[in-house]
Coordinates of C-alpha atoms in Angstrom, one line a residue:
Chain P
M1 CA 9.8 141.9 168.6
E2 CA 8.1 141.9 171.9
D3 CA 8.7 144.5 174.6
N4 CA 6.7 144.4 177.8
G5 CA 3.7 142.9 176.0
D6 CA 3.7 145.4 173.2
F7 CA 5.1 145.0 169.7
V8 CA 7.3 147.5 168.1
V9 CA 6.7 147.5 164.4
R10 CA 7.7 149.4 161.5
A11 CA 4.9 150.8 159.5
P12 CA 5.1 149.8 155.9
D13 CA 5.4 153.3 154.6
P14 CA 3.6 155.7 153.7
A15 CA 5.1 158.9 154.6
P16 CA 8.7 159.5 153.8
G17 CA 10.9 157.8 156.2
P18 CA 10.1 154.9 158.4
E19 CA 7.4 155.3 161.1
R20 CA 7.4 153.4 164.3
Q21 CA 4.3 152.6 166.2
V22 CA 3.7 150.8 169.4
V23 CA 0.8 148.4 169.0
S24 CA -0.6 146.7 172.0
S25 CA -0.9 143.0 172.1
D26 CA -4.6 143.5 172.9
L27 CA -5.0 145.4 169.7
L28 CA -3.2 142.7 167.8
D29 CA -5.5 140.1 169.1
R30 CA -8.5 142.1 168.1
V31 CA -7.1 142.8 164.7
T32 CA -6.3 139.1 164.3
A33 CA -9.9 138.2 165.1
A34 CA -11.2 141.0 162.8
M35 CA -9.0 139.9 159.9
E36 CA -10.3 136.4 160.2
E37 CA -13.9 137.7 160.0
L38 CA -13.2 139.9 156.9
P39 CA -14.4 138.7 153.6
E40 CA -11.7 137.0 151.6
H41 CA -11.4 139.7 148.9
Y42 CA -11.0 142.4 151.6
R43 CA -8.5 140.3 153.6
V44 CA -6.4 139.7 150.6
V45 CA -6.0 143.4 149.6
V46 CA -5.3 144.4 153.2
W47 CA -2.7 141.7 153.6
L48 CA -1.0 142.5 150.3
R49 CA -0.8 146.2 151.1
D50 CA 0.0 146.2 154.8
G51 CA 1.4 142.7 155.2
E52 CA 3.4 142.3 152.0
D53 CA 3.9 146.0 151.4
L54 CA 2.9 145.9 147.8
S55 CA 2.0 149.0 146.0
Y56 CA -1.4 149.6 144.5
A57 CA -0.1 148.9 141.0
E58 CA 1.5 145.6 142.2
I59 CA -1.7 144.6 143.9
A60 CA -3.7 145.4 140.8
D61 CA -1.3 143.3 138.8
V62 CA -1.3 140.4 141.2
L63 CA -5.1 140.3 141.6
D64 CA -5.7 141.3 138.0
L65 CA -7.9 144.2 139.1
P66 CA -8.0 147.9 138.0
I67 CA -6.0 150.1 140.3
G68 CA -9.1 152.1 141.1
T69 CA -10.8 148.9 142.3
V70 CA -7.8 148.3 144.5
R71 CA -8.0 151.7 146.0
S72 CA -11.7 151.5 146.8
R73 CA -11.6 147.9 148.0
L74 CA -8.7 148.7 150.3
A75 CA -10.6 151.7 151.7
R76 CA -13.7 149.6 152.4
A77 CA -11.6 146.8 153.9
R78 CA -9.9 149.1 156.3
S79 CA -13.2 150.7 157.2
A80 CA -14.7 147.3 157.9
L81 CA -11.6 146.2 159.9
K82 CA -11.7 149.4 161.9
K83 CA -15.3 148.9 162.7
A84 CA -14.7 145.2 163.7
V85 CA -11.8 146.1 165.9
G86 CA -13.8 148.9 167.5
L87 CA -11.5 151.8 166.8
Chain L
M1 CA -17.9 159.8 156.6
D2 CA -18.6 159.4 153.0
E3 CA -16.9 156.9 150.7
T4 CA -14.7 159.4 148.9
L5 CA -13.3 160.8 152.1
R6 CA -12.6 157.4 153.5
E7 CA -10.8 156.4 150.4
L8 CA -8.7 159.6 150.6
V9 CA -7.8 158.7 154.1
S10 CA -6.9 155.2 153.1
R11 CA -4.8 156.4 150.2
S12 CA -3.1 159.0 152.4
L13 CA -1.8 156.1 154.6
D14 CA -0.2 154.6 151.5
G15 CA 1.3 157.8 150.1
D16 CA -1.0 157.5 147.1
L17 CA -2.1 161.1 147.2
D18 CA -0.6 163.8 145.1
D19 CA 0.6 167.0 146.6
V20 CA -2.7 168.8 146.0
E21 CA -4.9 166.0 147.5
S22 CA -2.5 165.6 150.4
A23 CA -2.6 169.4 151.1
R24 CA -6.4 169.5 151.0
L25 CA -6.7 166.5 153.3
E26 CA -4.4 168.1 155.8
E27 CA -6.2 171.4 155.7
R28 CA -9.5 169.6 156.3
A29 CA -8.2 167.5 159.1
K30 CA -7.1 170.6 160.9
T31 CA -10.7 171.7 161.1
D32 CA -12.5 168.3 161.2
A33 CA -11.8 166.5 164.4
E34 CA -13.6 163.4 163.3
L35 CA -11.5 163.3 160.2
A36 CA -8.3 163.7 162.2
K37 CA -9.4 160.9 164.5
E38 CA -10.2 158.7 161.5
I39 CA -6.8 159.3 160.1
D40 CA -5.1 158.5 163.4
A41 CA -7.2 155.3 163.8
A42 CA -6.5 154.2 160.3
R43 CA -2.8 154.7 160.8
H44 CA -2.9 152.8 164.1
L45 CA -4.8 150.0 162.5
R46 CA -2.4 149.8 159.6
G47 CA 0.5 149.4 161.9
A48 CA -1.3 146.6 163.7
V49 CA -1.9 144.7 160.5
A50 CA 1.7 145.1 159.6
A51 CA 2.7 143.6 162.9
L52 CA 0.1 140.9 162.5
S53 CA 1.7 139.7 159.3
A54 CA 4.6 138.4 161.3
R55 CA 2.6 136.0 163.3
M56 CA -0.4 135.3 161.2
E57 CA -0.8 133.0 158.3
P58 CA -1.6 134.8 155.0
P59 CA -5.0 134.2 153.5
A60 CA -5.3 130.9 151.8
S61 CA -6.2 132.4 148.5
L62 CA -2.9 134.3 148.5
D63 CA -0.9 131.1 147.8
K64 CA -2.1 131.3 144.2
V65 CA -1.6 134.9 143.7
M66 CA 1.7 135.1 145.6
E67 CA 3.3 132.4 143.5
P68 CA 4.3 134.6 140.6
L69 CA 5.4 137.2 143.0
R70 CA 7.8 134.8 144.6
Q71 CA 9.1 133.8 141.2
S72 CA 9.9 137.4 140.5
A73 CA 11.4 137.9 143.9
P74 CA 14.9 138.6 142.6
A75 CA 13.7 141.5 140.5
T76 CA 11.8 143.0 143.4
P77 CA 13.2 141.5 146.5
Q78 CA 11.9 144.3 148.7
R79 CA 8.4 143.2 147.9
V80 CA 8.7 139.7 149.2
R81 CA 7.4 139.0 152.6
S82 CA 10.0 139.2 155.2
S83 CA 9.3 135.7 156.5
F84 CA 9.9 134.3 153.0
R85 CA 13.2 136.2 152.8
W86 CA 14.3 134.7 156.1
L87 CA 13.3 131.3 154.9
G88 CA 15.3 131.7 151.7
A89 CA 18.3 133.1 153.5
A90 CA 18.3 130.3 156.0
A91 CA 18.0 127.7 153.2
A92 CA 20.9 129.3 151.3
L93 CA 23.0 129.5 154.5
V94 CA 22.4 125.8 155.3
L95 CA 23.2 124.8 151.7
G96 CA 26.4 126.9 151.7
V97 CA 27.6 125.6 155.0
T98 CA 26.9 122.0 153.9
V99 CA 28.8 122.5 150.6
A100 CA 31.7 124.1 152.4
V101 CA 31.9 121.4 155.0
E102 CA 31.8 118.7 152.4
V103 CA 34.4 120.3 150.2
A104 CA 36.7 120.8 153.2
R105 CA 36.2 117.2 154.2
R106 CA 37.0 115.9 150.8
N107 CA 40.0 118.2 150.2
P108 CA 41.8 118.5 153.5
E109 CA 44.4 121.2 153.4
P110 CA 47.3 121.5 155.7
T111 CA 46.4 123.6 158.6
L112 CA 48.4 126.6 159.6
T113 CA 47.7 126.2 163.3
R114 CA 50.5 124.8 165.4
P115 CA 49.7 121.6 167.2
P116 CA 49.3 122.1 170.9
H117 CA 52.2 119.9 171.8
A118 CA 54.6 121.7 169.5
R119 CA 57.0 124.1 171.1
P120 CA 57.3 127.5 169.6
R121 CA 60.2 127.7 167.2
P122 CA 62.9 130.1 168.1
A123 CA 63.3 133.1 166.0
E124 CA 66.7 132.0 164.6
D125 CA 65.3 128.6 163.6
R126 CA 63.0 129.9 160.9
R127 CA 64.8 128.3 158.0
E128 CA 63.7 125.0 156.8
V129 CA 66.4 122.5 156.3
F130 CA 66.0 120.0 153.5
E131 CA 68.2 117.1 153.2
L132 CA 68.6 115.9 149.6
S133 CA 69.1 112.2 149.2
P134 CA 70.4 110.7 146.0
L135 CA 68.0 109.4 143.6
P136 CA 67.5 105.6 143.7
T137 CA 69.0 105.2 140.3
A138 CA 72.0 107.5 140.8
R139 CA 74.1 105.0 142.7
P140 CA 72.7 101.5 142.5
E141 CA 73.4 99.7 145.7
K142 CA 73.1 96.0 146.3
N143 CA 71.4 96.3 149.6
R144 CA 68.8 98.7 148.6
P145 CA 65.5 97.4 147.1
L146 CA 65.0 98.8 143.7
G147 CA 61.9 99.2 141.6
A148 CA 61.4 97.6 138.2
A149 CA 62.8 100.5 136.3
D150 CA 65.7 100.8 138.6
H151 CA 66.5 97.2 138.0
L152 CA 66.7 97.7 134.3
L153 CA 68.9 100.7 134.8
E154 CA 71.1 98.8 137.1
E155 CA 71.6 96.1 134.6
E156 CA 72.5 98.6 132.0
L157 CA 74.9 100.3 134.3
L158 CA 76.6 97.1 135.3
Q159 CA 77.3 96.1 131.8
P160 CA 80.9 96.3 130.7
A161 CA 81.7 99.3 128.7
A162 CA 82.1 98.8 125.0
P163 CA 85.8 98.6 124.0
E164 CA 87.3 101.6 122.6
P165 CA 87.5 101.5 118.8
P166 CA 91.0 101.2 117.4
P167 CA 92.6 104.5 116.6
L168 CA 92.3 105.4 113.0
E169 CA 95.5 105.5 111.2
V170 CA 95.7 108.8 109.3
M171 CA 97.4 108.7 106.1
G172 CA 98.4 111.4 103.8
P173 CA 96.8 111.9 100.4
L174 CA 97.8 109.5 97.8
S175 CA 99.3 110.5 94.6
T176 CA 98.2 109.4 91.3
D177 CA 98.6 105.7 90.6
E178 CA 99.7 105.1 94.2
T179 CA 98.0 102.4 96.2
Q180 CA 98.4 101.5 99.8
A181 CA 97.4 98.4 101.7
V182 CA 96.1 98.9 105.3
A183 CA 95.4 96.0 107.7
I184 CA 92.0 96.3 109.2
E185 CA 90.2 94.4 111.9
A186 CA 87.8 91.7 111.1
P187 CA 84.2 92.8 111.4
R188 CA 82.4 91.8 114.5
S189 CA 79.4 90.7 112.6
T190 CA 79.3 86.9 111.9
R191 CA 77.4 87.5 108.8
T192 CA 80.2 88.4 106.5
K193 CA 83.7 87.4 105.6
R194 CA 86.1 89.7 104.2
V195 CA 88.4 88.1 101.7
S196 CA 91.5 89.7 100.6
P197 CA 91.8 90.1 96.9
K198 CA 95.3 88.9 97.1
G199 CA 94.1 85.5 98.4
D200 CA 96.7 85.4 101.2
G201 CA 94.2 85.1 103.9
A202 CA 94.9 88.5 105.4
E203 CA 92.1 90.9 105.6
T204 CA 93.1 94.0 103.8
K205 CA 91.5 97.0 102.2
V206 CA 92.6 98.4 99.0
L207 CA 92.6 102.2 98.9
E208 CA 92.7 103.8 95.6
P209 CA 93.4 107.4 94.8
L210 CA 90.6 109.8 94.6
D211 CA 91.2 110.5 91.0
S212 CA 91.5 106.8 90.0
P213 CA 89.1 105.6 87.4
T214 CA 87.4 103.3 89.9
V215 CA 86.7 106.0 92.5
R216 CA 85.5 108.4 89.9
E217 CA 83.2 105.8 88.6
G218 CA 81.9 105.2 92.1
F219 CA 81.2 108.9 92.6
A220 CA 79.5 109.1 89.3
Q221 CA 76.9 106.5 90.3
T222 CA 73.5 108.0 90.8
E223 CA 70.1 106.7 91.3
A224 CA 69.4 106.7 87.6
S225 CA 72.6 104.9 86.6
A226 CA 73.0 101.4 87.8
A227 CA 76.3 100.8 86.1
V228 CA 78.0 97.6 86.6
T229 CA 81.6 98.1 87.5
S230 CA 82.5 94.5 87.5
S231 CA 81.3 91.5 85.7
A232 CA 83.0 88.9 87.8
S233 CA 81.1 85.8 88.5
P234 CA 79.2 86.1 91.7
K235 CA 79.1 82.4 92.3
T236 CA 82.8 82.3 93.1
N237 CA 82.3 84.9 95.8
L238 CA 79.5 83.6 97.8
A239 CA 79.1 86.1 100.6
R240 CA 77.5 84.1 103.3
T241 CA 78.2 80.8 104.8
D242 CA 75.5 78.4 105.8
E243 CA 76.1 79.4 109.4
D244 CA 75.7 83.0 108.5
R245 CA 72.4 82.4 106.7
Q246 CA 71.1 80.4 109.7
T247 CA 71.9 83.2 112.0
T248 CA 70.3 85.7 109.8
A249 CA 67.2 83.6 109.4
G250 CA 66.9 83.0 113.1
E251 CA 67.3 86.7 113.9
T252 CA 64.7 87.9 111.5
S253 CA 62.1 85.2 111.3
T254 CA 61.0 85.5 114.9
G255 CA 58.5 88.0 116.0
K256 CA 57.9 89.5 112.6
T257 CA 54.4 90.2 111.4
E258 CA 53.4 90.7 107.9
R259 CA 52.5 94.3 107.0
P260 CA 49.0 95.0 105.5
E261 CA 50.5 96.0 102.2
N262 CA 52.0 92.5 101.9
A263 CA 48.6 91.0 101.9
G264 CA 48.3 88.9 98.8
R265 CA 52.0 88.6 98.2
R266 CA 53.2 85.1 98.3
Q267 CA 55.6 84.0 101.0
V268 CA 58.4 81.9 99.7
M269 CA 60.0 79.2 101.8
E270 CA 63.7 78.8 101.4
A271 CA 63.6 81.8 99.2
G272 CA 66.4 82.6 96.9
I273 CA 67.7 86.1 97.1
V274 CA 69.7 87.7 94.3
I275 CA 71.4 91.1 94.4
R276 CA 71.6 92.3 90.9
I277 CA 73.4 95.4 89.6
G278 CA 73.2 96.4 86.0
G279 CA 71.6 93.0 85.2
A280 CA 74.4 91.0 86.7
D281 CA 74.0 88.9 89.7
V282 CA 76.6 90.0 92.3
W283 CA 75.3 88.1 95.3
T284 CA 73.1 85.1 95.8
G285 CA 71.8 83.7 99.0
R286 CA 68.9 82.0 100.7
S287 CA 66.7 82.8 103.5
V288 CA 64.0 80.9 105.5
T289 CA 61.0 82.8 104.4
C290 CA 60.7 85.9 102.3
Q291 CA 58.1 87.7 100.4
E292 CA 58.4 87.1 96.8
G293 CA 59.1 90.2 94.7
T294 CA 61.6 92.6 93.2
W295 CA 62.6 95.9 94.5
L296 CA 65.2 98.6 94.0
V297 CA 67.6 99.6 96.7
R298 CA 70.5 102.0 97.0
I299 CA 73.6 100.3 98.3
E300 CA 76.9 101.5 99.3
V301 CA 79.9 99.2 98.8
R302 CA 83.1 99.4 100.7
D303 CA 85.7 96.7 100.1
N304 CA 83.2 94.6 98.3
T305 CA 81.0 94.7 101.3
V306 CA 77.5 96.2 101.5
V307 CA 77.8 98.8 104.2
M308 CA 74.5 100.6 103.5
M309 CA 71.3 99.5 101.8
E310 CA 68.2 101.5 101.8
P311 CA 65.0 101.0 99.8
I312 CA 64.2 103.3 97.0
K313 CA 60.7 102.4 96.0
G314 CA 58.4 99.6 95.2
D315 CA 58.5 96.3 96.9
A316 CA 61.5 97.1 99.0
E317 CA 59.3 98.7 101.7
S318 CA 57.1 95.7 102.0
V319 CA 59.8 93.1 102.2
D320 CA 60.3 92.9 105.9
D321 CA 60.2 89.3 106.7
G322 CA 62.5 86.3 106.8
G323 CA 65.8 88.0 106.5
C324 CA 65.1 89.8 103.2
R325 CA 65.0 93.3 104.5
P326 CA 67.5 95.6 103.1
D327 CA 69.1 95.9 106.5
D328 CA 69.5 92.1 106.6
L329 CA 71.6 92.3 103.5
I330 CA 74.1 94.7 104.9
G331 CA 77.4 93.0 105.3
S332 CA 77.0 90.9 102.3
I333 CA 80.1 90.6 100.2
L334 CA 79.5 91.3 96.6
A335 CA 81.5 90.0 93.8
G336 CA 83.7 92.5 92.0
V337 CA 81.8 95.6 92.8
S338 CA 83.8 98.7 93.3
D339 CA 83.4 100.9 96.2
G340 CA 80.7 103.5 95.9
I341 CA 77.0 103.9 95.7
H342 CA 75.1 101.7 93.4
I343 CA 71.5 101.1 92.5
A344 CA 70.8 97.5 92.9
E345 CA 67.9 95.2 92.3
I346 CA 67.0 92.6 94.8
V347 CA 65.0 89.6 93.6
V348 CA 63.4 87.2 95.9
S349 CA 61.9 84.1 94.3
S350 CA 61.4 80.5 94.9
D351 CA 63.7 79.5 92.1
P352 CA 66.7 81.8 92.0
K353 CA 69.1 81.5 89.2

């Protein structure tokens, strides 16, 4: 949903109740570029969690990984993404 | 920022922290500006990735790992990517509309909408008026085309009605030893002739009292007793004329098929037929073709005439050809047989005595 160049999105959780954020199109472009540069195993866990809204347990089941690995891998992926985006 | 704190921040975004961990992180974020900024940036980035999923192709490697997820979509539909849900919903909608349109096209139903040229019906004209026309077969009319069945019905209806039977003459009970002669009409059947016992040419019927020895004897006849009530020579009372026999043969020899149970039984041309009661021949005749054999029948005799004949057992049921059926022998005039029910033997052979 586009509104004056910005995207109004619903954050996939975490807190109780939906959370709305305004994400600029510039940020989206940067995130897109950063996602494409991420290693595949990082990109997958980020996508499953934030794009598909899977829980840690579901990601662990889908990827056949321990749930602790999912937690740590997701934290590293987000850190790398943040770094690539420049936040 | 160390690895552990970064993971706590990441987990806090996903609601994976318990209450204790969440409380500690919040307390620390109040005093640690860098941590607070990290949390805010991570939350912002997470929202951006969520928005990105709507316009970005998922990682190629996800095709393999997402397949089981899509298969289990009904169990966890909220987990399926929104774009997949929209795709499925659109496909289902298209399929549903296609089926509905096709069903409607093949099964048109009368529409309730009023045609545009039709005028609105007044309120008092709500009742439907049906005009009932007579059935095609109710009154056959010459000028109206009739169907095949109507044609048959028409022929039946146009046939003259059968004449009324003559009124029965009611007579009172007869006393002992009293006899009474009553004139009767000649039978319609051409098979039989009724001969008056008096030999005067008139067709009469001799009625005997109920307690007469002859009648009592007739009543006493049963299936087990085939008593002979008369031993008069049957040859002097030939029941059928040649014309009669030809008629009978013509009626029965056409269109008949041999039953399976007759297989193996010999067919006799110009068969001789003998009705035998108590060992005495009471009627002889011939027919065109009959199945050879002997069978028992129950006959009822009125005025020396066979008025009923039904098979009892044995060959009688299989003799159905060439005018030898029990029904074909009804009307035969027997020689000297009193009225009543008798057990008779019918013998069909090529050399009748």
